[in-house]
Structures are given as structure tokens and as C-alpha cells.
Amino acid sequence: MSTLVSPAMDKRMAEIVEKVQNGIRLNVEDGVYLYQTDDLLTLGQLANEANLRKNGKKVYFIENMSLYFTNVCESHCAFCNFRKDQGEEGSYTLSGQEMIEYVEQHFHPGIREFHIVGGHNNHVPFQYYVDSLKALHERFPEVTLKAYTAAEIEFFTRISGLSIAEVLQELQKAGLKSLTGGGAEILSDQYRQKMKVDKANVDQYLEVHRTAHQLGIRTHTTMLYGSIESHEDRIRHMIQIRELQDETQGFMVFIPLSMQPKNKNAGIMRRNSAYEDLKTIAISRLMLDNIDHVKAYFINIGAQLTQVALSFGASDVHGTILKERISHAAGALTPEGLTRKELVWLIQGAGRIPVERDTFYNEIKVYE
């Protein structure tokens, strides 16, 4: 490590630098302090060097498509503007064939992954969700199915009467290869009650991922920040993920998701600051020492801040996406997707090496 000691660095920050340099894990108090410090440059450099030890200058992306079979949802989470009630204007539930027709309009041979999430639609049986994956897998067998959140999996157990493991095994038979990271929000039951997160609770979210990892399904995980939670809530969220990773080693990437306002015309005071976004990415890298990648999600923080985040601990910029809907329904002002060429340009513009990957971070092409 070659972290510069800033003349303004206080004793507490120096202690944290020493811990990181010596491979000593940061605790709750350390994480909260890092949110409170105004020494952003030392924090960023510390996270950058932690990332360089893991990944060098490589930054990963994937050619993928985001697919949404249904926006009908039984839950009424306070932060969600994607969901609809059955029969409400704008609600929809697509069949497997209808989704195939949509994909065929936009598909090209470079796409390696379908990122599939949607509403908790209790007007259709569990078999609908199985058949949805099966139809895609049969039509596009070369494309990896990264499908459903842990909250959706818990929902499937309730409408099917099956256990978590049984649900996952049925989905695996249909072609499931990985779970998305959504549904975590903030891993605090008090937060979930206040924000009306009437879906999987903390223990259920973690148990779904634990079970998936035990079945050989590697997964992604998220944290939705920027509403009512405290800095300590965020740090405790990260530590719960870190503890499960110690147990299973099944998480591939941690994705901090910056909360979006429901109104696209909302002013800057209703959005997270760039300062807060960079801090959260850097702190995530330092707290989650056992997860290989932290993602800078350009859909939520924008392409240019994503470039800066690559010097604050991020090693992944997600993918081409094509027609992202959930964050944009909630007021995101960013592009709905980027091309491969644009992602390569974005990463190279930050002085990093773009690496096209598959779902499991196997390298497809390195753009030297």
C-alpha cells in the first residue's frame, strides 16, 4: 500500500488506514466514521488501492438485456414507482412467447445475459414464472438467465407451497443460472417497516441467498441507500452481507443503488449527492473485503460519476442493459442503456482497462 498521509489526516483516519494496510477488518464504528469524515480523497485512495490489490486496473462489463415479464405486484413499497395493481392503467403480464417477440426485436449475438426481475404478481401461479424462464432458455440457450430477486423467490414459496430450495431447484431446471441482487433495500427490519417493504424480511433475504449458494448458484447483492436509513444502518447492512459471504463465498459483486426520487422533475435536493455516492462506493469496497467486485451502477449515478467511481473502489460498471425500467420509473435521469463501444470508452476514459465478461466474471475480451 502507498496511501498518501494527508497533512489534514486525523488520528482516527490514520488508524483506519493502518487497519486496511494490515488486512484488519473494519468494524461498525470504523464504517460510520468513514461516512462522517470530510477527508474524501484519503477515503477514495484507500478504497482505490484495496480494489487495485483485488482487480488491478481491470473494470468489467457485460452485454446484457433487462427484461420485465410483469409489473403487477402485491407489495406497496414506499420507494417503488414501477409496480401496478392488476387492471390498473399501464399494468401488464407478458407470456413467454410475448417476451420472446420483444427480445427478438432488440437481440444481437453479443448479448450474454438476460437480467430478469419484475413484480410479485399473485394473479398468476408459480408455474408462470418457471415457464417464463423455460421459454427464454429454449429460444436463447446461449444466453445466461440471471433472474429474480431474493424477495421474488420468497414470494414464490408463498404462492407455490414449496421451500426455498425447492423453488430454486425448479427454476434451475428451467434454466436459471444466477440470482439478481435486488430486494435487499436496507437489511433492517425497522427500516423495512417504516418504508412499507412488505416483502421478504432480513432473515428471508439472507436465507434465499444462503440456499442459492448451497445449491451452487452464485449471486449478486445490493443496498438501496438514500432515504430514511442512518449511516450505521448502511454499515450493518454491509456487515450482514460480509458475514454471509464468509460462510458461503457465493456473492460475486456488491451493488450500492442510489435512491431515485419518484418525480423525474425533482430537484437536486431530492437526490443523493455525488459526494454521498462516492463515499458509499468507497466504503463498500473497504467494508466488503471478501467480495471481489463493487459495482458503480451508471443507471443511478450517471456515466461521468461512474468514471470517477472507478478511482474510488469500483471495478464493475454493469452492462449495456437496454431499456432499464425500474430506476427510470422512479425518476432516474440517466440513459436507459449504453452500447459496448460507449462502455469501453467510459472505462478507458477513466484510465482503466475494459474487460467484457460473462455473468460469472469469466473474461471474454480485454480491451488493452
mmCIF file of C-alpha atoms in Angstrom:
data_model
loop_
_atom_site.group_PDB
_atom_site.id
_atom_site.type_symbol
_atom_site.label_atom_id
_atom_site.label_comp_id
_atom_site.label_asym_id
_atom_site.label_seq_id
_atom_site.Cartn_x
_atom_site.Cartn_y
_atom_site.Cartn_z
ATOM 1 C CA MET A 1 0.000 0.000 0.000
ATOM 2 C CA SER A 2 1.155 3.507 -0.772
ATOM 3 C CA THR A 3 -1.656 5.594 0.644
ATOM 4 C CA LEU A 4 -0.578 9.189 0.996
ATOM 5 C CA VAL A 5 -0.784 10.556 4.501
ATOM 6 C CA SER A 6 -2.597 13.844 4.170
ATOM 7 C CA PRO A 7 -1.373 16.659 6.404
ATOM 8 C CA ALA A 8 -5.027 17.055 7.412
ATOM 9 C CA MET A 9 -5.489 13.383 8.295
ATOM 10 C CA ASP A 10 -6.714 12.998 11.846
ATOM 11 C CA LYS A 11 -5.763 10.215 14.234
ATOM 12 C CA ARG A 12 -8.951 8.231 13.633
ATOM 13 C CA MET A 13 -8.463 8.164 9.867
ATOM 14 C CA ALA A 14 -4.803 7.215 10.326
ATOM 15 C CA GLU A 15 -5.909 4.256 12.473
ATOM 16 C CA ILE A 16 -8.304 3.099 9.746
ATOM 17 C CA VAL A 17 -5.607 3.443 7.085
ATOM 18 C CA GLU A 18 -3.306 1.297 9.202
ATOM 19 C CA LYS A 19 -6.036 -1.342 9.665
ATOM 20 C CA VAL A 20 -6.672 -1.570 5.941
ATOM 21 C CA GLN A 21 -2.956 -1.701 5.152
ATOM 22 C CA ASN A 22 -2.538 -4.583 7.580
ATOM 23 C CA GLY A 23 -5.595 -6.542 6.466
ATOM 24 C CA ILE A 24 -7.537 -5.910 9.667
ATOM 25 C CA ARG A 25 -11.285 -5.815 9.158
ATOM 26 C CA LEU A 26 -13.187 -2.600 9.671
ATOM 27 C CA ASN A 27 -15.977 -2.641 12.247
ATOM 28 C CA VAL A 28 -19.250 -0.714 12.576
ATOM 29 C CA GLU A 29 -17.570 2.256 14.272
ATOM 30 C CA ASP A 30 -14.936 2.457 11.526
ATOM 31 C CA GLY A 31 -17.567 2.431 8.807
ATOM 32 C CA VAL A 32 -19.689 5.111 10.469
ATOM 33 C CA TYR A 33 -16.609 7.286 10.914
ATOM 34 C CA LEU A 34 -15.817 6.998 7.198
ATOM 35 C CA TYR A 35 -19.274 8.349 6.412
ATOM 36 C CA GLN A 36 -18.690 11.243 8.818
ATOM 37 C CA THR A 37 -15.214 12.250 7.666
ATOM 38 C CA ASP A 38 -14.752 15.045 5.150
ATOM 39 C CA ASP A 39 -11.410 13.558 4.047
ATOM 40 C CA LEU A 40 -12.888 12.233 0.816
ATOM 41 C CA LEU A 41 -9.571 11.964 -1.006
ATOM 42 C CA THR A 42 -7.913 9.747 1.595
ATOM 43 C CA LEU A 43 -11.040 7.582 1.706
ATOM 44 C CA GLY A 44 -11.076 7.321 -2.075
ATOM 45 C CA GLN A 45 -7.401 6.491 -2.335
ATOM 46 C CA LEU A 46 -7.683 3.840 0.358
ATOM 47 C CA ALA A 47 -10.610 2.202 -1.476
ATOM 48 C CA ASN A 48 -8.825 2.530 -4.800
ATOM 49 C CA GLU A 49 -5.766 0.707 -3.511
ATOM 50 C CA ALA A 50 -7.920 -2.001 -1.922
ATOM 51 C CA ASN A 51 -9.545 -2.518 -5.314
ATOM 52 C CA LEU A 52 -6.239 -2.489 -7.197
ATOM 53 C CA ARG A 53 -4.996 -5.311 -4.974
ATOM 54 C CA LYS A 54 -8.003 -7.403 -5.995
ATOM 55 C CA ASN A 55 -8.533 -6.462 -9.624
ATOM 56 C CA GLY A 56 -5.623 -4.389 -10.875
ATOM 57 C CA LYS A 57 -6.818 -1.780 -13.365
ATOM 58 C CA LYS A 58 -9.382 -4.068 -14.946
ATOM 59 C CA VAL A 59 -13.006 -2.886 -14.975
ATOM 60 C CA TYR A 60 -15.718 -5.306 -16.008
ATOM 61 C CA PHE A 61 -18.918 -5.016 -18.040
ATOM 62 C CA ILE A 62 -21.335 -7.361 -19.790
ATOM 63 C CA GLU A 63 -23.563 -7.263 -22.856
ATOM 64 C CA ASN A 64 -26.991 -7.839 -21.328
ATOM 65 C CA MET A 65 -30.678 -7.045 -21.604
ATOM 66 C CA SER A 66 -33.042 -6.158 -18.767
ATOM 67 C CA LEU A 67 -36.384 -7.954 -19.070
ATOM 68 C CA TYR A 68 -39.568 -7.426 -17.057
ATOM 69 C CA PHE A 69 -42.306 -10.041 -17.535
ATOM 70 C CA THR A 70 -44.799 -8.264 -15.275
ATOM 71 C CA ASN A 71 -45.179 -5.053 -13.292
ATOM 72 C CA VAL A 72 -48.209 -6.267 -11.342
ATOM 73 C CA CYS A 73 -47.214 -6.513 -7.694
ATOM 74 C CA GLU A 74 -48.877 -7.344 -4.392
ATOM 75 C CA SER A 75 -46.336 -5.250 -2.487
ATOM 76 C CA HIS A 76 -46.609 -1.483 -1.973
ATOM 77 C CA CYS A 77 -43.048 -0.466 -1.090
ATOM 78 C CA ALA A 78 -42.851 3.271 -0.406
ATOM 79 C CA PHE A 79 -39.924 3.866 -2.768
ATOM 80 C CA CYS A 80 -41.280 1.962 -5.804
ATOM 81 C CA ASN A 81 -42.884 3.619 -8.802
ATOM 82 C CA PHE A 82 -42.604 0.550 -11.069
ATOM 83 C CA ARG A 83 -45.377 -1.581 -9.584
ATOM 84 C CA LYS A 84 -49.021 -1.580 -10.695
ATOM 85 C CA ASP A 85 -52.202 -3.204 -9.454
ATOM 86 C CA GLN A 86 -53.895 -5.807 -11.630
ATOM 87 C CA GLY A 87 -56.097 -3.972 -14.152
ATOM 88 C CA GLU A 88 -54.533 -0.577 -13.450
ATOM 89 C CA GLU A 89 -53.659 1.510 -16.487
ATOM 90 C CA GLY A 90 -50.149 0.579 -17.612
ATOM 91 C CA SER A 91 -50.138 -2.831 -15.922
ATOM 92 C CA TYR A 92 -49.020 -5.833 -17.926
ATOM 93 C CA THR A 93 -48.137 -9.520 -17.693
ATOM 94 C CA LEU A 94 -46.311 -10.975 -20.680
ATOM 95 C CA SER A 95 -46.332 -14.591 -21.749
ATOM 96 C CA GLY A 96 -43.110 -16.340 -22.635
ATOM 97 C CA GLN A 97 -43.888 -16.001 -26.329
ATOM 98 C CA GLU A 98 -44.648 -12.291 -25.993
ATOM 99 C CA MET A 99 -41.300 -11.759 -24.265
ATOM 100 C CA ILE A 100 -39.512 -13.748 -26.971
ATOM 101 C CA GLU A 101 -41.080 -11.480 -29.602
ATOM 102 C CA TYR A 102 -39.849 -8.423 -27.678
ATOM 103 C CA VAL A 103 -36.335 -9.839 -27.312
ATOM 104 C CA GLU A 104 -36.124 -10.761 -30.989
ATOM 105 C CA GLN A 105 -36.778 -7.117 -31.906
ATOM 106 C CA HIS A 106 -33.701 -5.982 -29.926
ATOM 107 C CA PHE A 107 -31.444 -9.025 -29.742
ATOM 108 C CA HIS A 108 -27.980 -9.284 -31.264
ATOM 109 C CA PRO A 109 -25.492 -12.166 -30.988
ATOM 110 C CA GLY A 110 -23.221 -10.368 -28.487
ATOM 111 C CA ILE A 111 -25.804 -10.462 -25.687
ATOM 112 C CA ARG A 112 -24.694 -12.897 -22.998
ATOM 113 C CA GLU A 113 -27.174 -12.335 -20.182
ATOM 114 C CA PHE A 114 -30.850 -11.675 -19.554
ATOM 115 C CA HIS A 115 -31.349 -9.726 -16.317
ATOM 116 C CA ILE A 116 -34.909 -10.605 -15.273
ATOM 117 C CA VAL A 117 -36.890 -9.042 -12.436
ATOM 118 C CA GLY A 118 -40.497 -7.958 -12.008
ATOM 119 C CA GLY A 119 -43.483 -7.541 -9.763
ATOM 120 C CA HIS A 120 -44.798 -10.031 -7.227
ATOM 121 C CA ASN A 121 -47.836 -10.913 -9.335
ATOM 122 C CA ASN A 122 -50.108 -13.190 -7.296
ATOM 123 C CA HIS A 123 -52.666 -13.364 -10.107
ATOM 124 C CA VAL A 124 -50.552 -15.988 -11.870
ATOM 125 C CA PRO A 125 -49.219 -19.288 -10.443
ATOM 126 C CA PHE A 126 -45.601 -20.119 -9.724
ATOM 127 C CA GLN A 127 -45.574 -22.218 -12.888
ATOM 128 C CA TYR A 128 -45.935 -18.997 -14.898
ATOM 129 C CA TYR A 129 -42.545 -17.833 -13.593
ATOM 130 C CA VAL A 130 -40.982 -21.225 -14.333
ATOM 131 C CA ASP A 131 -42.430 -21.310 -17.835
ATOM 132 C CA SER A 132 -41.238 -17.743 -18.496
ATOM 133 C CA LEU A 133 -37.635 -18.788 -17.926
ATOM 134 C CA LYS A 134 -38.067 -22.061 -19.795
ATOM 135 C CA ALA A 135 -39.380 -20.281 -22.900
ATOM 136 C CA LEU A 136 -36.398 -17.924 -22.977
ATOM 137 C CA HIS A 137 -33.899 -20.683 -22.289
ATOM 138 C CA GLU A 138 -35.255 -22.852 -25.097
ATOM 139 C CA ARG A 139 -35.227 -19.973 -27.600
ATOM 140 C CA PHE A 140 -31.874 -18.462 -26.489
ATOM 141 C CA PRO A 141 -29.920 -21.340 -24.909
ATOM 142 C CA GLU A 142 -26.606 -19.486 -25.243
ATOM 143 C CA VAL A 143 -27.756 -16.583 -23.040
ATOM 144 C CA THR A 144 -27.346 -16.860 -19.254
ATOM 145 C CA LEU A 145 -30.536 -16.381 -17.254
ATOM 146 C CA LYS A 146 -29.873 -14.163 -14.235
ATOM 147 C CA ALA A 147 -33.362 -13.992 -12.872
ATOM 148 C CA TYR A 148 -35.444 -12.898 -9.901
ATOM 149 C CA THR A 149 -34.577 -11.271 -6.604
ATOM 150 C CA ALA A 150 -34.435 -12.996 -3.236
ATOM 151 C CA ALA A 151 -37.717 -11.225 -2.444
ATOM 152 C CA GLU A 152 -39.284 -12.779 -5.551
ATOM 153 C CA ILE A 153 -38.004 -16.212 -4.536
ATOM 154 C CA GLU A 154 -39.592 -15.807 -1.081
ATOM 155 C CA PHE A 155 -42.828 -14.721 -2.808
ATOM 156 C CA PHE A 156 -42.697 -17.856 -4.976
ATOM 157 C CA THR A 157 -42.519 -20.031 -1.846
ATOM 158 C CA ARG A 158 -45.766 -18.484 -0.629
ATOM 159 C CA ILE A 159 -47.725 -18.939 -3.858
ATOM 160 C CA SER A 160 -46.361 -22.442 -4.508
ATOM 161 C CA GLY A 161 -46.148 -24.001 -1.054
ATOM 162 C CA LEU A 162 -42.592 -25.091 -1.872
ATOM 163 C CA SER A 163 -39.469 -24.488 0.194
ATOM 164 C CA ILE A 164 -36.789 -22.015 -0.879
ATOM 165 C CA ALA A 165 -34.582 -24.873 -2.076
ATOM 166 C CA GLU A 166 -37.437 -26.500 -3.997
ATOM 167 C CA VAL A 167 -38.329 -23.208 -5.712
ATOM 168 C CA LEU A 168 -34.721 -22.652 -6.739
ATOM 169 C CA GLN A 169 -34.363 -26.206 -7.998
ATOM 170 C CA GLU A 170 -37.483 -25.857 -10.175
ATOM 171 C CA LEU A 171 -36.112 -22.621 -11.609
ATOM 172 C CA GLN A 172 -32.726 -24.265 -12.214
ATOM 173 C CA LYS A 173 -34.456 -26.966 -14.261
ATOM 174 C CA ALA A 174 -35.984 -24.171 -16.358
ATOM 175 C CA GLY A 175 -32.567 -22.598 -17.000
ATOM 176 C CA LEU A 176 -31.817 -20.311 -14.035
ATOM 177 C CA LYS A 177 -28.074 -19.756 -13.523
ATOM 178 C CA SER A 178 -27.835 -16.798 -11.113
ATOM 179 C CA LEU A 179 -29.986 -14.554 -8.914
ATOM 180 C CA THR A 180 -30.147 -10.789 -9.200
ATOM 181 C CA GLY A 181 -29.268 -8.734 -6.127
ATOM 182 C CA GLY A 182 -32.460 -6.721 -5.680
ATOM 183 C CA GLY A 183 -34.882 -6.833 -2.786
ATOM 184 C CA ALA A 184 -32.241 -6.148 -0.145
ATOM 185 C CA GLU A 185 -33.064 -2.427 0.200
ATOM 186 C CA ILE A 186 -31.627 -1.863 3.702
ATOM 187 C CA LEU A 187 -31.220 -5.022 5.780
ATOM 188 C CA SER A 188 -33.012 -3.680 8.841
ATOM 189 C CA ASP A 189 -36.487 -4.836 9.812
ATOM 190 C CA GLN A 190 -37.153 -1.446 11.427
ATOM 191 C CA TYR A 191 -36.317 0.281 8.137
ATOM 192 C CA ARG A 192 -38.452 -2.185 6.203
ATOM 193 C CA GLN A 193 -41.428 -1.494 8.446
ATOM 194 C CA LYS A 194 -41.109 2.276 8.096
ATOM 195 C CA MET A 195 -40.646 2.063 4.313
ATOM 196 C CA LYS A 196 -43.516 -0.423 3.916
ATOM 197 C CA VAL A 197 -41.251 -3.058 2.432
ATOM 198 C CA ASP A 198 -43.969 -5.700 2.622
ATOM 199 C CA LYS A 199 -41.920 -8.490 1.093
ATOM 200 C CA ALA A 200 -39.059 -10.700 2.268
ATOM 201 C CA ASN A 201 -37.675 -9.663 5.657
ATOM 202 C CA VAL A 202 -33.981 -9.531 6.504
ATOM 203 C CA ASP A 203 -33.647 -13.168 7.541
ATOM 204 C CA GLN A 204 -35.561 -14.349 4.478
ATOM 205 C CA TYR A 205 -33.433 -12.293 2.098
ATOM 206 C CA LEU A 206 -30.250 -13.742 3.556
ATOM 207 C CA GLU A 207 -31.643 -17.280 3.676
ATOM 208 C CA VAL A 208 -32.570 -17.216 -0.010
ATOM 209 C CA HIS A 209 -29.009 -16.284 -0.936
ATOM 210 C CA ARG A 210 -27.573 -18.806 1.524
ATOM 211 C CA THR A 211 -29.692 -21.563 -0.003
ATOM 212 C CA ALA A 212 -28.815 -20.489 -3.539
ATOM 213 C CA HIS A 213 -25.110 -20.604 -2.693
ATOM 214 C CA GLN A 214 -25.529 -24.074 -1.177
ATOM 215 C CA LEU A 215 -27.124 -25.196 -4.467
ATOM 216 C CA GLY A 216 -24.146 -23.854 -6.424
ATOM 217 C CA ILE A 217 -25.920 -20.703 -7.624
ATOM 218 C CA ARG A 218 -23.621 -17.682 -7.345
ATOM 219 C CA THR A 219 -25.485 -14.425 -6.804
ATOM 220 C CA HIS A 220 -25.385 -10.635 -6.704
ATOM 221 C CA THR A 221 -26.443 -8.403 -3.825
ATOM 222 C CA THR A 222 -27.484 -4.771 -3.450
ATOM 223 C CA MET A 223 -28.076 -1.942 -0.989
ATOM 224 C CA LEU A 224 -30.624 0.785 -1.754
ATOM 225 C CA TYR A 225 -29.448 3.893 0.102
ATOM 226 C CA GLY A 226 -30.516 7.491 0.454
ATOM 227 C CA SER A 227 -33.888 7.560 2.223
ATOM 228 C CA ILE A 228 -34.531 7.283 5.952
ATOM 229 C CA GLU A 229 -31.705 4.953 6.943
ATOM 230 C CA SER A 230 -28.774 6.045 9.085
ATOM 231 C CA HIS A 231 -25.123 5.601 8.216
ATOM 232 C CA GLU A 232 -24.988 2.900 10.864
ATOM 233 C CA ASP A 233 -27.871 1.092 9.127
ATOM 234 C CA ARG A 234 -25.846 1.029 5.916
ATOM 235 C CA ILE A 235 -22.740 -0.294 7.653
ATOM 236 C CA ARG A 236 -24.698 -3.003 9.465
ATOM 237 C CA HIS A 237 -26.220 -3.966 6.108
ATOM 238 C CA MET A 238 -22.728 -4.416 4.655
ATOM 239 C CA ILE A 239 -21.568 -6.436 7.644
ATOM 240 C CA GLN A 240 -24.508 -8.853 7.346
ATOM 241 C CA ILE A 241 -23.589 -9.416 3.707
ATOM 242 C CA ARG A 242 -19.925 -9.816 4.676
ATOM 243 C CA GLU A 243 -20.796 -12.415 7.303
ATOM 244 C CA LEU A 244 -22.859 -14.472 4.854
ATOM 245 C CA GLN A 245 -20.021 -14.254 2.326
ATOM 246 C CA ASP A 246 -17.639 -15.607 4.980
ATOM 247 C CA GLU A 247 -19.995 -18.561 5.307
ATOM 248 C CA THR A 248 -20.746 -19.318 1.642
ATOM 249 C CA GLN A 249 -18.405 -17.398 -0.691
ATOM 250 C CA GLY A 250 -21.360 -17.165 -3.092
ATOM 251 C CA PHE A 251 -21.606 -13.416 -3.776
ATOM 252 C CA MET A 252 -19.810 -12.142 -6.873
ATOM 253 C CA VAL A 253 -20.497 -8.423 -6.577
ATOM 254 C CA PHE A 254 -21.983 -5.812 -4.236
ATOM 255 C CA ILE A 255 -24.112 -3.120 -5.866
ATOM 256 C CA PRO A 256 -24.833 0.133 -3.984
ATOM 257 C CA LEU A 257 -28.018 1.570 -5.518
ATOM 258 C CA SER A 258 -28.536 5.298 -5.122
ATOM 259 C CA MET A 259 -32.183 6.038 -4.295
ATOM 260 C CA GLN A 260 -34.062 7.831 -7.060
ATOM 261 C CA PRO A 261 -36.933 10.293 -6.443
ATOM 262 C CA LYS A 262 -40.356 9.312 -7.757
ATOM 263 C CA ASN A 263 -40.654 12.522 -9.767
ATOM 264 C CA LYS A 264 -38.237 12.885 -12.673
ATOM 265 C CA ASN A 265 -38.520 16.654 -12.285
ATOM 266 C CA ALA A 266 -37.404 16.535 -8.650
ATOM 267 C CA GLY A 267 -34.585 18.941 -7.864
ATOM 268 C CA ILE A 268 -31.122 18.059 -6.697
ATOM 269 C CA MET A 269 -32.142 18.325 -3.040
ATOM 270 C CA ARG A 270 -34.281 15.192 -3.510
ATOM 271 C CA ARG A 271 -31.367 13.146 -4.814
ATOM 272 C CA ASN A 272 -28.212 11.754 -3.239
ATOM 273 C CA SER A 273 -25.209 13.999 -3.720
ATOM 274 C CA ALA A 274 -22.238 12.877 -5.791
ATOM 275 C CA TYR A 275 -20.247 13.190 -2.559
ATOM 276 C CA GLU A 276 -22.522 10.650 -0.835
ATOM 277 C CA ASP A 277 -22.464 8.300 -3.825
ATOM 278 C CA LEU A 278 -18.664 8.251 -3.988
ATOM 279 C CA LYS A 279 -18.386 7.769 -0.243
ATOM 280 C CA THR A 280 -20.788 4.822 -0.349
ATOM 281 C CA ILE A 281 -18.891 3.083 -3.155
ATOM 282 C CA ALA A 282 -15.546 3.606 -1.388
ATOM 283 C CA ILE A 283 -16.851 2.472 1.990
ATOM 284 C CA SER A 284 -18.462 -0.582 0.383
ATOM 285 C CA ARG A 285 -15.087 -1.559 -1.061
ATOM 286 C CA LEU A 286 -13.383 -1.207 2.329
ATOM 287 C CA MET A 287 -16.065 -2.959 4.395
ATOM 288 C CA LEU A 288 -16.664 -5.861 1.992
ATOM 289 C CA ASP A 289 -13.138 -7.203 1.893
ATOM 290 C CA ASN A 290 -14.333 -10.711 0.925
ATOM 291 C CA ILE A 291 -16.347 -9.782 -2.196
ATOM 292 C CA ASP A 292 -14.353 -9.358 -5.377
ATOM 293 C CA HIS A 293 -16.306 -6.566 -7.015
ATOM 294 C CA VAL A 294 -18.191 -3.381 -6.143
ATOM 295 C CA LYS A 295 -20.349 -2.039 -8.942
ATOM 296 C CA ALA A 296 -20.769 1.575 -9.985
ATOM 297 C CA TYR A 297 -24.277 1.472 -11.450
ATOM 298 C CA PHE A 298 -24.376 4.147 -14.137
ATOM 299 C CA ILE A 299 -28.164 3.955 -14.352
ATOM 300 C CA ASN A 300 -28.398 5.530 -10.888
ATOM 301 C CA ILE A 301 -25.327 7.746 -10.637
ATOM 302 C CA GLY A 302 -24.696 8.687 -14.270
ATOM 303 C CA ALA A 303 -21.884 7.845 -16.662
ATOM 304 C CA GLN A 304 -19.451 10.581 -15.646
ATOM 305 C CA LEU A 305 -19.688 9.926 -11.910
ATOM 306 C CA THR A 306 -19.274 6.246 -12.725
ATOM 307 C CA GLN A 307 -15.915 7.135 -14.282
ATOM 308 C CA VAL A 308 -14.835 8.883 -11.084
ATOM 309 C CA ALA A 309 -16.087 5.925 -9.019
ATOM 310 C CA LEU A 310 -13.527 3.721 -10.756
ATOM 311 C CA SER A 311 -10.899 5.563 -8.693
ATOM 312 C CA PHE A 312 -12.990 5.093 -5.526
ATOM 313 C CA GLY A 313 -13.049 1.297 -5.363
ATOM 314 C CA ALA A 314 -15.466 0.243 -8.121
ATOM 315 C CA SER A 315 -14.411 -2.490 -10.562
ATOM 316 C CA ASP A 316 -17.631 -3.065 -12.499
ATOM 317 C CA VAL A 317 -19.970 -0.779 -14.466
ATOM 318 C CA HIS A 318 -22.741 -3.346 -15.041
ATOM 319 C CA GLY A 319 -23.679 -3.692 -18.696
ATOM 320 C CA THR A 320 -25.408 -2.461 -21.797
ATOM 321 C CA ILE A 321 -28.800 -3.165 -20.129
ATOM 322 C CA LEU A 322 -31.087 -1.898 -22.945
ATOM 323 C CA LYS A 323 -34.330 -0.321 -21.702
ATOM 324 C CA GLU A 324 -33.888 -0.269 -17.914
ATOM 325 C CA ARG A 325 -37.286 0.485 -16.351
ATOM 326 C CA ILE A 326 -37.286 0.301 -12.553
ATOM 327 C CA SER A 327 -34.903 3.154 -11.717
ATOM 328 C CA HIS A 328 -36.310 5.210 -14.582
ATOM 329 C CA ALA A 329 -39.848 4.704 -13.310
ATOM 330 C CA ALA A 330 -38.544 6.145 -10.049
ATOM 331 C CA GLY A 331 -37.078 9.276 -11.610
ATOM 332 C CA ALA A 332 -33.623 8.363 -12.926
ATOM 333 C CA LEU A 333 -32.375 10.909 -15.470
ATOM 334 C CA THR A 334 -29.617 8.714 -16.913
ATOM 335 C CA PRO A 335 -29.613 6.778 -20.216
ATOM 336 C CA GLU A 336 -31.698 3.580 -20.309
ATOM 337 C CA GLY A 337 -28.626 1.735 -21.573
ATOM 338 C CA LEU A 338 -25.209 2.138 -23.174
ATOM 339 C CA THR A 339 -23.577 0.351 -26.091
ATOM 340 C CA ARG A 340 -20.468 -1.807 -25.782
ATOM 341 C CA LYS A 341 -18.496 0.915 -27.536
ATOM 342 C CA GLU A 342 -19.732 3.538 -25.064
ATOM 343 C CA LEU A 343 -18.861 1.363 -22.063
ATOM 344 C CA VAL A 344 -15.359 0.751 -23.398
ATOM 345 C CA TRP A 345 -14.952 4.492 -23.938
ATOM 346 C CA LEU A 346 -16.256 5.226 -20.430
ATOM 347 C CA ILE A 347 -13.796 2.836 -18.785
ATOM 348 C CA GLN A 348 -10.793 3.850 -20.885
ATOM 349 C CA GLY A 349 -11.614 7.488 -20.214
ATOM 350 C CA ALA A 350 -11.068 6.780 -16.526
ATOM 351 C CA GLY A 351 -7.615 5.332 -17.200
ATOM 352 C CA ARG A 352 -8.729 1.736 -16.688
ATOM 353 C CA ILE A 353 -8.732 -1.449 -18.756
ATOM 354 C CA PRO A 354 -12.181 -2.501 -20.030
ATOM 355 C CA VAL A 355 -12.941 -6.214 -19.744
ATOM 356 C CA GLU A 356 -16.027 -7.739 -21.306
ATOM 357 C CA ARG A 357 -17.185 -10.562 -19.032
ATOM 358 C CA ASP A 358 -19.886 -13.172 -18.701
ATOM 359 C CA THR A 359 -22.273 -13.399 -15.734
ATOM 360 C CA PHE A 360 -19.645 -15.164 -13.625
ATOM 361 C CA TYR A 361 -16.774 -12.741 -14.332
ATOM 362 C CA ASN A 362 -15.048 -15.021 -16.796
ATOM 363 C CA GLU A 363 -13.189 -12.735 -19.178
ATOM 364 C CA ILE A 364 -14.462 -12.645 -22.764
ATOM 365 C CA LYS A 365 -12.319 -9.850 -24.170
ATOM 366 C CA VAL A 366 -9.767 -7.468 -22.679
ATOM 367 C CA TYR A 367 -9.576 -4.082 -24.427
ATOM 368 C CA GLU A 368 -5.922 -3.200 -23.922
#
